[in-house]
Amino acid sequence: MDYTLSDSFKVNFSIKYKNGDTVYFRKNFEDTSRNPYQWNENYYAILNSKQKKDFNYYLSGLKIEKYNSIYQQNFVDGVTYQFYFKTNLNEKLILVHSHDAPKELNEFSNWIYNFHKNIKLYKLKKQIEVKSENISAKPVSIH
């Protein structure tokens, strides 16, 4: 499973989770005055048992095949997120830019957002592939 969230000019990040004790992050954009992590860098975090249990709880509650691929309303900005799921039977991207998405997708997205704000990240030297990443333009750094 991977996931990307873009919230206009506040944050744009991606994660990748493979059911283990490690989650991978790419910080595409985030206000560095409030966050020490660098743009366009890869990181990892080690999950504790509760975080791993929470990830698996949300994943087990999703019925990937029943969701549409796109939930979109005519918004100019706001929050957009996209999940990428791959199982033995299915491979699916689900894009959400709407207030009318399934409750369980919104709940998982909110949990991931709060989780990402409170976890210690370690710099990763290798690249990670994130299939959900191409959802919006990333702001250009002026540094």
Coordinates of N, CA and C in Angstrom, one line a residue, residues 5-14 25-33 35 37-41 137-141:
L5 N -0.6 12.4 0.1 CA -1.6 13.5 0.5 C -1.0 14.8 0.0
S6 N -1.9 15.7 -0.5 CA -1.5 17.0 -0.9 C -2.5 17.9 -0.3
D7 N -2.1 18.9 0.5 CA -3.0 19.9 1.1 C -2.6 21.3 0.6
S8 N -2.9 21.6 -0.6 CA -2.6 22.9 -1.2 C -1.2 23.4 -0.9
F9 N -1.0 24.4 0.0 CA 0.3 24.9 0.3 C 0.9 24.5 1.6
K10 N 0.3 23.5 2.3 CA 0.7 23.1 3.6 C 1.6 21.9 3.6
V11 N 1.2 20.9 2.9 CA 2.0 19.6 3.0 C 1.7 18.8 1.7
N12 N 2.7 18.0 1.4 CA 2.6 17.0 0.3 C 3.6 15.9 0.7
F13 N 3.1 14.8 1.0 CA 4.0 13.7 1.4 C 3.4 12.4 0.9
S14 N 4.3 11.4 0.8 CA 4.0 10.0 0.4 C 4.5 9.0 1.4
F25 N 8.8 7.0 3.9 CA 8.2 8.3 3.6 C 9.0 9.1 2.6
R26 N 8.3 9.8 1.8 CA 8.9 10.8 0.9 C 8.3 12.2 1.3
K27 N 9.1 13.1 1.7 CA 8.6 14.4 2.0 C 8.6 15.3 0.7
N28 N 7.6 15.4 0.0 CA 7.6 16.1 -1.3 C 7.6 17.6 -1.1
F29 N 6.8 18.0 -0.1 CA 6.8 19.4 0.3 C 6.2 19.5 1.7
E30 N 6.7 20.4 2.5 CA 6.1 20.7 3.8 C 6.8 22.0 4.3
D31 N 6.0 22.8 5.0 CA 6.5 24.0 5.5 C 7.7 23.7 6.5
T32 N 8.9 24.0 6.1 CA 10.1 23.7 6.9 C 10.2 24.5 8.1
S33 N 9.5 25.6 8.2 CA 9.5 26.4 9.5 C 8.8 25.6 10.6
N35 N 8.6 22.0 10.3 CA 9.0 20.6 10.1 C 10.5 20.6 9.7
Y37 N 12.2 18.2 8.3 CA 12.6 17.3 7.2 C 12.7 18.0 5.9
Q38 N 13.6 17.6 5.0 CA 13.8 18.3 3.8 C 12.9 17.8 2.7
W39 N 12.6 18.7 1.7 CA 11.8 18.4 0.6 C 12.5 17.3 -0.3
N40 N 11.7 16.5 -1.0 CA 12.1 15.6 -1.9 C 13.2 14.6 -1.4
E41 N 13.1 14.3 -0.1 CA 14.0 13.4 0.5 C 13.2 12.2 1.0
A137 N 0.7 19.2 -8.7 CA 2.0 19.8 -8.8 C 2.5 20.2 -7.5
K138 N 3.8 20.0 -7.4 CA 4.5 20.4 -6.1 C 5.1 21.8 -6.2
P139 N 5.0 22.5 -5.1 CA 5.5 23.9 -5.1 C 7.0 23.9 -5.4
V140 N 7.5 24.9 -6.0 CA 8.9 25.0 -6.3 C 9.6 25.7 -5.1
S141 N 10.7 25.1 -4.7 CA 11.5 25.7 -3.6 C 12.2 27.0 -4.0

